[in-house]
């Protein structure tokens, strides 16, 4: 299919006897803002772990830019351009904010293209994200929202084609949510495809062009945000009968 | 202004030169005898720190790597009477292989479980050596030193060899620390999952760290048979090595190559002094007290302490 960036085809993942994902298929188009929602335990994060390479799938295929990446190591996927942020920020605690960005710049971005000026690139990313004043602080000295921003800044430093944002806004105030949303919109305008996993419906419905809903490891709906809110199956999954 | 690598090389050569000068002075033999042990600990602590400090994988199996280097040397002395440089290289390579094996353990074992596995490894290896008669078994084996050392006595000669090995070990550690490898190791030490997701090939870097660390530990052990002239499992697999290898970098500071050197020189010297002045049993007692004090009062070692004082 032309314009497809990421294709997940019949993905299955089991943990012992528990099937976390059952033949889930979805495709994300290049440049798209894609929302992935579902109740707690529906398999969203498992799906992301399979796509980013943290978990090995038990069945099905994952294609990125037409290439089968199902068995590729996670760091190789990052170098191809699939970059994720973590639900709970996982900064490199012994490094400054600036040094945190240095790792993906060196290992992902510059591993792909020829080396650039890491200092200038890091400074530019920090400016975009509004952390330039904190460049020399350690993560422990940051506030909750700054930590989320660092998580996003570090993901940006890997120069993603596809950015997977795993609950980047959980626990933030509504002003802060708007702040992060604006940032993600801006990244999307720069041509980065974004998959957003989010519990805050207001945010994900405003942001996404297309939404896929997971429930108990299966895909139950797909459509525009307007279609999703009217979908009876989605309502049932969230609220019960 | 000289280029940095050139300056580092010059400093290294100067240290080796100073070592030769000290050897040529022919002071009291005990100085070389004790100095050898301190320098041996510089190599051990530095090697340990490449895995334990840079990558954050705490290895309790130092005796296994050290003794493997020593027993590789014993085997080669017994079978071919190979010259010392060959013993050192072979000891390093065999221990490097063990390190590579340990590296694959990190796929499944992290944190304290990795440490326990390395401790077990040491015990398993010791049992194997005890049952191998060719290298002395449990009774041990006398080793005859080659005749005609370049510097008067053989101990003096071994002392200068250890000066050289220390410089090599520290240079390797410093290079790793300041290269992309060191930055990648620091990232995986902080958070392995995040490092992998940021493009760091964590497995490959861990295998590199365990192999290099193993190599240098084996190198430290290879001259041991000629130093003690009587090798038996209890001395080669001594728990002291495990404790000191961990304590010295912790006391000096694990994030920089200087830390293990400071820790090894301070603690190693203190132990040697205590052995002569008080009793040989005081060794581990000193380590214990100092380590507890540092873990409580200065968890980032002397380097961290200096940094904190400067910061104020």
XYZ file of C-alpha atoms in Angstrom:
553
model
C 0.000 0.000 0.000
C 1.399 3.359 -0.954
C 2.019 5.813 1.859
C 1.942 3.143 4.570
C 4.717 3.692 7.092
C 3.977 1.033 9.676
C 2.041 -2.120 9.076
C 1.150 -4.506 11.886
C -0.220 -7.728 10.462
C -1.943 -10.324 12.644
C 0.230 -9.669 15.684
C -0.136 -12.136 18.557
C 1.593 -11.975 21.924
C 1.143 -14.405 24.805
C 2.446 -14.268 28.351
C 2.211 -17.881 29.487
C -1.429 -18.833 29.109
C -2.579 -15.236 28.821
C -3.069 -13.831 25.360
C -2.231 -10.138 25.559
C -2.669 -9.500 21.839
C -4.719 -11.623 19.497
C -4.135 -11.164 15.763
C -4.061 -7.400 15.889
C -3.646 -5.642 12.559
C -3.327 -1.961 11.876
C -1.524 0.333 9.515
C -0.230 3.824 10.024
C 0.205 6.147 7.071
C 3.230 8.368 6.637
C 2.678 11.765 8.230
C -0.409 10.647 10.088
C -1.512 11.456 13.650
C -2.679 8.114 14.883
C -4.421 7.406 18.176
C -4.378 4.102 20.002
C -6.854 3.789 22.848
C -8.418 1.120 24.984
C -9.258 0.385 28.605
C -6.538 -0.575 31.103
C -5.006 -3.935 30.263
C -6.288 -3.913 26.686
C -2.791 -4.474 25.257
C -1.795 -0.986 24.110
C 1.592 -0.964 25.779
C 2.227 -4.595 24.800
C 1.565 -3.654 21.200
C 4.011 -0.746 21.479
C 6.603 -3.009 23.078
C 6.274 -5.402 20.153
C 6.556 -2.610 17.599
C 9.566 -1.009 19.297
C 11.240 -4.396 19.787
C 11.236 -4.604 23.581
C 9.104 -7.747 23.299
C 9.262 -10.474 20.666
C 5.963 -11.248 18.964
C 4.610 -14.798 19.047
C 2.883 -14.485 15.715
C 2.245 -12.084 12.895
C 4.496 -9.572 11.160
C 5.564 -5.972 11.564
C 6.586 -4.000 8.506
C 8.200 -0.587 8.536
C 8.622 1.286 5.263
C 7.838 -2.025 3.565
C 10.606 -3.884 5.363
C 9.930 -6.823 7.673
C 11.285 -5.858 11.086
C 9.538 -8.538 13.167
C 12.770 -10.067 14.471
C 14.978 -6.963 14.444
C 16.633 -5.900 17.726
C 15.143 -2.823 19.389
C 18.184 -0.584 18.864
C 18.163 -1.400 15.152
C 14.529 -0.336 14.891
C 15.387 2.932 16.583
C 18.101 3.497 14.005
C 15.550 2.853 11.256
C 13.422 5.633 12.730
C 10.927 3.997 15.110
C 11.345 5.825 18.393
C 9.216 5.556 21.510
C 8.877 7.496 24.705
C 8.086 5.750 27.947
C 4.951 5.991 30.028
C 7.054 6.382 33.154
C 10.007 8.610 32.169
C 13.254 6.650 32.062
C 15.962 9.299 31.905
C 19.667 8.523 32.141
C 19.997 9.675 35.733
C 23.760 10.134 35.909
C 23.762 12.498 32.921
C 22.663 16.079 32.466
C 19.674 16.926 30.288
C 22.037 17.811 27.469
C 23.954 14.536 27.836
C 20.682 12.599 27.817
C 20.120 13.895 24.300
C 23.668 13.043 23.329
C 23.011 9.296 23.509
C 20.301 9.106 20.807
C 22.092 11.733 18.735
C 25.237 9.652 18.734
C 23.746 6.168 18.588
C 20.625 6.637 16.475
C 20.567 9.882 14.521
C 24.224 9.965 13.528
C 24.417 6.206 13.073
C 21.956 6.698 10.227
C 23.209 9.801 8.492
C 26.696 11.258 8.689
C 27.678 12.901 11.943
C 26.270 16.352 12.531
C 27.041 18.920 15.160
C 25.606 17.192 18.215
C 25.843 20.294 20.406
C 23.937 22.478 17.985
C 21.313 19.811 17.394
C 20.799 19.207 21.106
C 20.505 22.938 21.736
C 17.948 23.275 18.952
C 15.826 20.402 20.295
C 15.965 21.789 23.823
C 14.879 25.189 22.524
C 11.956 23.667 20.610
C 10.820 21.820 23.684
C 11.486 24.625 26.140
C 14.179 23.009 28.233
C 17.183 25.079 27.203
C 17.487 26.660 30.635
C 17.721 23.202 32.198
C 20.365 21.778 29.873
C 22.941 21.356 32.623
C 20.667 19.990 35.310
C 20.319 16.325 36.150
C 16.940 14.614 35.710
C 16.469 14.401 39.492
C 16.265 18.199 39.599
C 13.439 18.410 37.056
C 9.718 18.756 37.707
C 7.228 16.169 36.502
C 6.362 18.025 33.288
C 9.999 18.803 32.566
C 10.713 15.106 32.926
C 8.010 14.343 30.332
C 9.500 16.957 28.067
C 12.939 15.438 28.484
C 11.464 12.088 27.516
C 10.089 13.654 24.324
C 13.246 15.655 23.666
C 15.339 12.534 23.914
C 13.010 10.730 21.514
C 13.292 13.653 19.091
C 17.075 13.502 19.281
C 16.903 10.024 17.766
C 15.434 11.768 14.680
C 12.342 9.580 14.394
C 10.265 8.964 11.313
C 7.675 7.399 13.565
C 7.296 8.661 17.122
C 5.329 6.515 19.538
C 4.212 8.537 22.507
C 3.173 6.241 25.337
C 0.966 8.210 27.732
C 3.148 11.288 27.638
C 0.462 13.289 29.413
C -0.701 11.049 32.235
C -0.816 12.929 35.512
C -0.320 16.380 34.015
C -2.584 19.388 34.576
C -4.789 20.514 31.706
C -2.531 23.453 30.886
C 0.433 21.103 30.761
C -1.508 18.671 28.562
C -2.136 21.512 26.091
C 1.557 22.316 26.218
C 2.589 18.774 25.253
C -0.182 18.547 22.644
C 1.030 21.722 20.947
C 4.484 20.247 20.877
C 3.305 17.023 19.265
C 1.322 18.995 16.666
C 4.467 20.919 15.828
C 6.502 17.727 15.456
C 3.822 16.316 13.173
C 3.988 19.451 11.021
C 7.692 18.789 10.642
C 6.753 15.484 8.995
C 7.017 13.067 11.889
C 4.332 10.402 12.008
C 2.960 10.130 15.512
C 1.239 7.269 17.273
C -0.334 8.486 20.483
C -1.365 6.165 23.263
C -3.382 8.080 25.759
C -6.004 7.803 28.430
C -6.928 11.467 28.314
C -9.753 11.317 25.757
C -9.903 15.061 25.241
C -6.274 15.018 24.132
C -6.301 11.940 21.959
C -9.571 12.879 20.229
C -8.323 16.370 19.461
C -4.986 15.151 18.246
C -5.719 12.060 16.186
C -6.845 11.886 12.594
C -7.579 8.192 12.988
C -8.098 6.068 16.078
C -7.854 2.342 16.692
C -9.470 0.870 19.793
C -8.128 -2.208 21.545
C -10.035 -4.239 24.092
C -8.763 -7.401 25.785
C -6.030 -7.781 23.197
C -8.277 -7.466 20.170
C -8.976 -4.642 17.795
C -12.611 -3.663 18.191
C -12.905 -0.434 16.229
C -11.200 1.936 13.860
C -12.258 5.319 12.562
C -12.102 9.063 12.916
C -12.468 10.395 16.460
C -16.075 11.393 15.663
C -16.892 7.873 14.519
C -15.199 6.311 17.522
C -17.187 8.257 20.118
C -20.434 7.121 18.472
C -19.319 3.471 18.180
C -21.428 1.240 20.451
C -18.678 -1.399 20.765
C -16.281 1.218 22.110
C -18.841 2.496 24.564
C -19.430 -1.052 25.765
C -15.703 -1.691 26.203
C -15.255 1.421 28.313
C -18.487 1.540 30.264
C -19.816 -2.009 30.195
C -23.374 -2.847 29.131
C 49.410 22.530 23.160
C 49.895 18.851 22.588
C 47.111 16.601 21.339
C 45.392 14.757 24.179
C 46.244 11.189 23.112
C 49.901 12.146 22.733
C 49.924 13.636 26.213
C 48.294 10.515 27.661
C 50.903 8.342 25.966
C 53.647 10.533 27.404
C 52.222 10.268 30.916
C 51.981 6.489 30.512
C 55.596 6.250 29.357
C 56.685 8.488 32.227
C 55.022 6.158 34.736
C 56.697 3.120 33.186
C 59.991 5.021 33.190
C 59.556 5.914 36.852
C 58.845 2.255 37.584
C 62.108 1.215 35.930
C 63.996 3.885 37.871
C 62.491 2.609 41.143
C 63.477 -0.904 40.121
C 67.026 0.207 39.313
C 67.407 1.849 42.748
C 67.480 -1.604 44.332
C 66.011 -0.519 47.636
C 64.757 -3.019 50.186
C 63.292 -6.069 48.411
C 60.126 -5.739 50.446
C 59.252 -2.504 48.658
C 59.036 -4.356 45.334
C 57.283 -7.274 46.949
C 54.554 -5.059 48.430
C 54.516 -2.692 45.467
C 53.717 -5.601 43.179
C 50.581 -6.391 45.177
C 49.415 -2.774 45.162
C 49.963 -2.517 41.399
C 48.240 -5.846 40.860
C 45.244 -4.324 42.606
C 45.412 -1.270 40.350
C 44.961 -3.634 37.404
C 42.248 -5.675 39.148
C 40.253 -2.670 40.374
C 40.515 -0.962 36.982
C 39.429 -4.119 35.170
C 36.535 -4.697 37.562
C 35.377 -1.123 37.148
C 34.982 -1.434 33.374
C 32.115 -3.830 34.008
C 31.031 -2.868 37.532
C 31.462 0.887 37.367
C 30.878 1.804 33.724
C 28.226 -0.794 32.894
C 26.817 -1.266 36.399
C 27.110 -5.054 36.463
C 28.607 -6.001 39.831
C 30.945 -8.942 39.422
C 31.623 -11.020 42.553
C 33.597 -13.530 40.532
C 36.899 -11.645 40.321
C 38.787 -14.650 41.831
C 37.573 -16.833 38.952
C 39.053 -14.523 36.312
C 42.232 -13.827 38.258
C 42.830 -17.514 39.009
C 42.032 -18.527 35.447
C 44.821 -16.185 34.312
C 47.136 -17.662 36.948
C 46.299 -21.276 36.144
C 46.580 -20.712 32.406
C 50.109 -19.555 33.191
C 50.722 -22.599 35.403
C 49.530 -24.885 32.627
C 51.806 -23.226 30.082
C 54.777 -23.270 32.457
C 54.191 -26.971 33.086
C 53.705 -27.882 29.444
C 55.980 -25.567 27.462
C 57.829 -23.251 29.856
C 56.528 -20.388 27.742
C 58.069 -16.944 28.357
C 56.294 -14.402 30.596
C 54.790 -12.223 27.816
C 53.157 -15.326 26.339
C 51.816 -16.309 29.766
C 50.303 -12.855 30.262
C 48.706 -12.784 26.832
C 47.360 -16.331 27.126
C 46.063 -15.735 30.655
C 44.274 -12.643 29.423
C 42.750 -14.397 26.421
C 41.426 -17.368 28.376
C 39.871 -15.057 30.968
C 38.472 -12.919 28.159
C 36.648 -16.005 26.855
C 35.185 -16.573 30.305
C 34.187 -12.905 30.312
C 32.416 -13.320 26.993
C 30.485 -16.258 28.472
C 29.546 -14.181 31.501
C 28.387 -11.499 29.087
C 25.712 -13.771 27.715
C 24.466 -14.301 31.269
C 23.477 -10.618 31.329
C 20.750 -11.476 28.821
C 18.808 -13.169 31.585
C 20.402 -12.046 34.827
C 20.497 -8.501 36.067
C 21.282 -6.812 39.335
C 21.961 -9.027 42.303
C 21.196 -12.214 40.346
C 24.075 -11.528 38.007
C 26.336 -11.013 41.018
C 25.266 -14.298 42.590
C 25.912 -16.131 39.328
C 29.454 -14.758 39.116
C 30.115 -15.802 42.707
C 28.879 -19.302 41.890
C 31.106 -19.356 38.833
C 34.119 -18.740 41.023
C 33.249 -21.680 43.252
C 32.614 -24.015 40.312
C 35.921 -23.093 38.718
C 37.804 -23.569 41.975
C 36.311 -27.058 42.342
C 37.453 -27.928 38.838
C 41.000 -26.748 39.522
C 41.109 -28.661 42.824
C 40.418 -31.807 40.845
C 42.943 -31.166 38.102
C 46.208 -32.819 39.142
C 48.277 -31.525 36.221
C 48.197 -27.974 37.615
C 48.653 -29.110 41.204
C 45.141 -30.020 42.270
C 44.298 -29.210 45.857
C 47.891 -29.638 47.072
C 49.233 -26.924 44.847
C 52.326 -26.743 42.713
C 55.786 -25.242 43.026
C 56.840 -23.067 40.146
C 60.505 -22.429 39.390
C 61.245 -18.933 38.165
C 63.277 -18.506 34.984
C 66.912 -17.667 35.703
C 68.664 -14.405 34.889
C 66.056 -11.651 35.294
C 66.959 -8.305 33.725
C 66.795 -6.376 37.034
C 68.741 -8.097 39.781
C 66.018 -10.112 41.468
C 62.980 -11.649 39.815
C 60.575 -9.853 42.149
C 62.007 -6.505 41.045
C 61.498 -7.580 37.463
C 57.893 -8.601 38.135
C 57.357 -5.253 39.827
C 58.257 -3.386 36.628
C 56.115 -5.767 34.592
C 53.191 -4.893 36.843
C 53.915 -1.168 36.418
C 53.589 -1.687 32.677
C 50.407 -3.753 33.002
C 48.867 -1.087 35.257
C 49.569 1.580 32.678
C 48.039 -0.607 29.968
C 44.930 -1.335 32.053
C 44.386 2.294 33.031
C 44.922 3.450 29.439
C 42.333 0.959 28.183
C 39.836 2.010 30.872
C 40.393 5.695 30.160
C 39.950 5.157 26.442
C 36.696 3.248 26.945
C 35.374 5.847 29.363
C 35.925 8.732 26.975
C 34.748 7.031 23.811
C 31.269 6.355 22.456
C 31.533 2.958 24.143
C 31.791 4.549 27.578
C 28.833 6.826 26.921
C 26.773 3.850 25.753
C 27.760 1.840 28.829
C 26.768 4.742 31.087
C 23.388 4.898 29.352
C 22.724 1.194 29.855
C 23.902 1.428 33.460
C 21.338 4.168 34.071
C 18.511 2.411 32.256
C 19.071 -0.546 30.002
C 15.634 -0.506 28.376
C 15.796 3.199 27.581
C 19.334 2.834 26.257
C 18.306 0.093 23.855
C 15.355 2.210 22.700
C 17.689 5.139 22.048
C 19.736 3.050 19.630
C 22.422 1.721 21.995
C 23.349 -1.888 21.084
C 23.214 -2.925 24.740
C 24.083 -6.603 24.302
C 27.110 -5.899 22.152
C 28.398 -3.268 24.585
C 27.887 -5.553 27.579
C 29.758 -8.372 25.829
C 32.551 -5.930 25.089
C 32.713 -4.819 28.726
C 32.707 -8.339 30.176
C 35.344 -9.498 27.689
C 37.734 -6.581 28.238
C 37.220 -6.742 31.995
C 37.871 -10.500 31.941
C 40.968 -10.038 29.797
C 42.543 -7.532 32.180
C 41.700 -9.626 35.251
C 43.382 -12.601 33.598
C 46.369 -10.433 32.734
C 46.654 -9.468 36.414
C 46.639 -13.125 37.410
C 49.088 -14.481 34.840
C 52.361 -13.364 36.549
C 51.014 -14.597 39.907
C 52.636 -18.094 39.759
C 56.101 -16.563 39.298
C 55.411 -14.061 42.051
C 54.361 -16.559 44.742
C 56.293 -19.560 43.258
C 53.776 -21.863 44.887
C 50.253 -21.880 43.477
C 47.368 -23.527 45.220
C 43.613 -23.024 44.737
C 42.935 -21.288 48.056
C 45.367 -18.469 47.379
C 44.539 -18.070 43.680
C 40.772 -18.094 44.287
C 41.031 -16.026 47.452
C 37.872 -14.166 48.382
C 40.076 -11.116 49.080
C 40.193 -10.497 45.347
C 36.403 -10.358 45.093
C 36.101 -7.997 48.046
C 38.996 -5.736 47.097
C 38.040 -5.561 43.419
C 34.688 -4.181 44.488
C 35.807 -2.081 47.455
C 38.652 -0.222 45.750
C 36.602 1.347 42.924
C 33.771 2.059 45.378
C 36.136 3.929 47.658
C 37.874 5.787 44.860
C 34.782 6.424 42.742
C 33.369 4.249 39.989
C 32.526 6.773 37.287
C 36.077 7.640 36.307
C 39.264 5.691 35.595
C 41.006 7.636 38.394
C 38.685 6.193 41.050
C 39.908 2.583 40.995
C 43.522 3.785 40.870
C 43.061 5.967 43.965
C 41.169 3.212 45.763
C 43.712 0.525 44.903
C 46.703 2.642 45.921
C 45.153 3.799 49.205
C 43.569 0.534 50.275
C 46.307 -1.670 48.835
C 49.005 0.324 50.646
C 47.048 0.357 53.896
C 46.667 -3.416 53.691
C 50.358 -3.939 53.041
C 51.292 -1.693 55.977
C 48.817 -3.448 58.251
C 50.205 -6.830 57.236
C 53.686 -5.877 58.431
C 52.823 -3.746 61.422
C 49.752 -5.394 62.923
C 48.812 -8.726 61.406
C 47.908 -10.233 58.071
C 44.414 -10.828 59.393
C 43.846 -7.068 59.558
C 43.605 -6.839 55.768
C 39.944 -7.542 55.292
C 39.016 -5.823 58.525
C 40.406 -2.552 57.169
C 38.558 -3.023 53.894
C 35.338 -3.734 55.740
C 35.497 -0.685 57.970
C 36.547 1.679 55.182
C 33.923 0.328 52.794
C 31.103 0.709 55.291
C 32.252 4.250 56.056
C 32.288 5.166 52.383
C 28.977 3.555 51.498
C 27.350 5.519 54.314
C 29.213 8.832 54.135
C 30.445 9.133 50.559
C 28.572 6.756 48.261
C 30.267 8.266 45.218
C 33.735 7.609 46.588
C 36.634 9.996 46.984
C 35.992 11.471 43.539
C 32.405 12.264 44.486
C 33.603 13.788 47.746
C 36.086 16.032 45.931
C 33.435 17.044 43.414
C 31.012 17.924 46.202
C 33.588 20.023 48.047
C 34.535 21.846 44.850
C 30.884 22.489 44.044
C 30.429 24.487 47.205
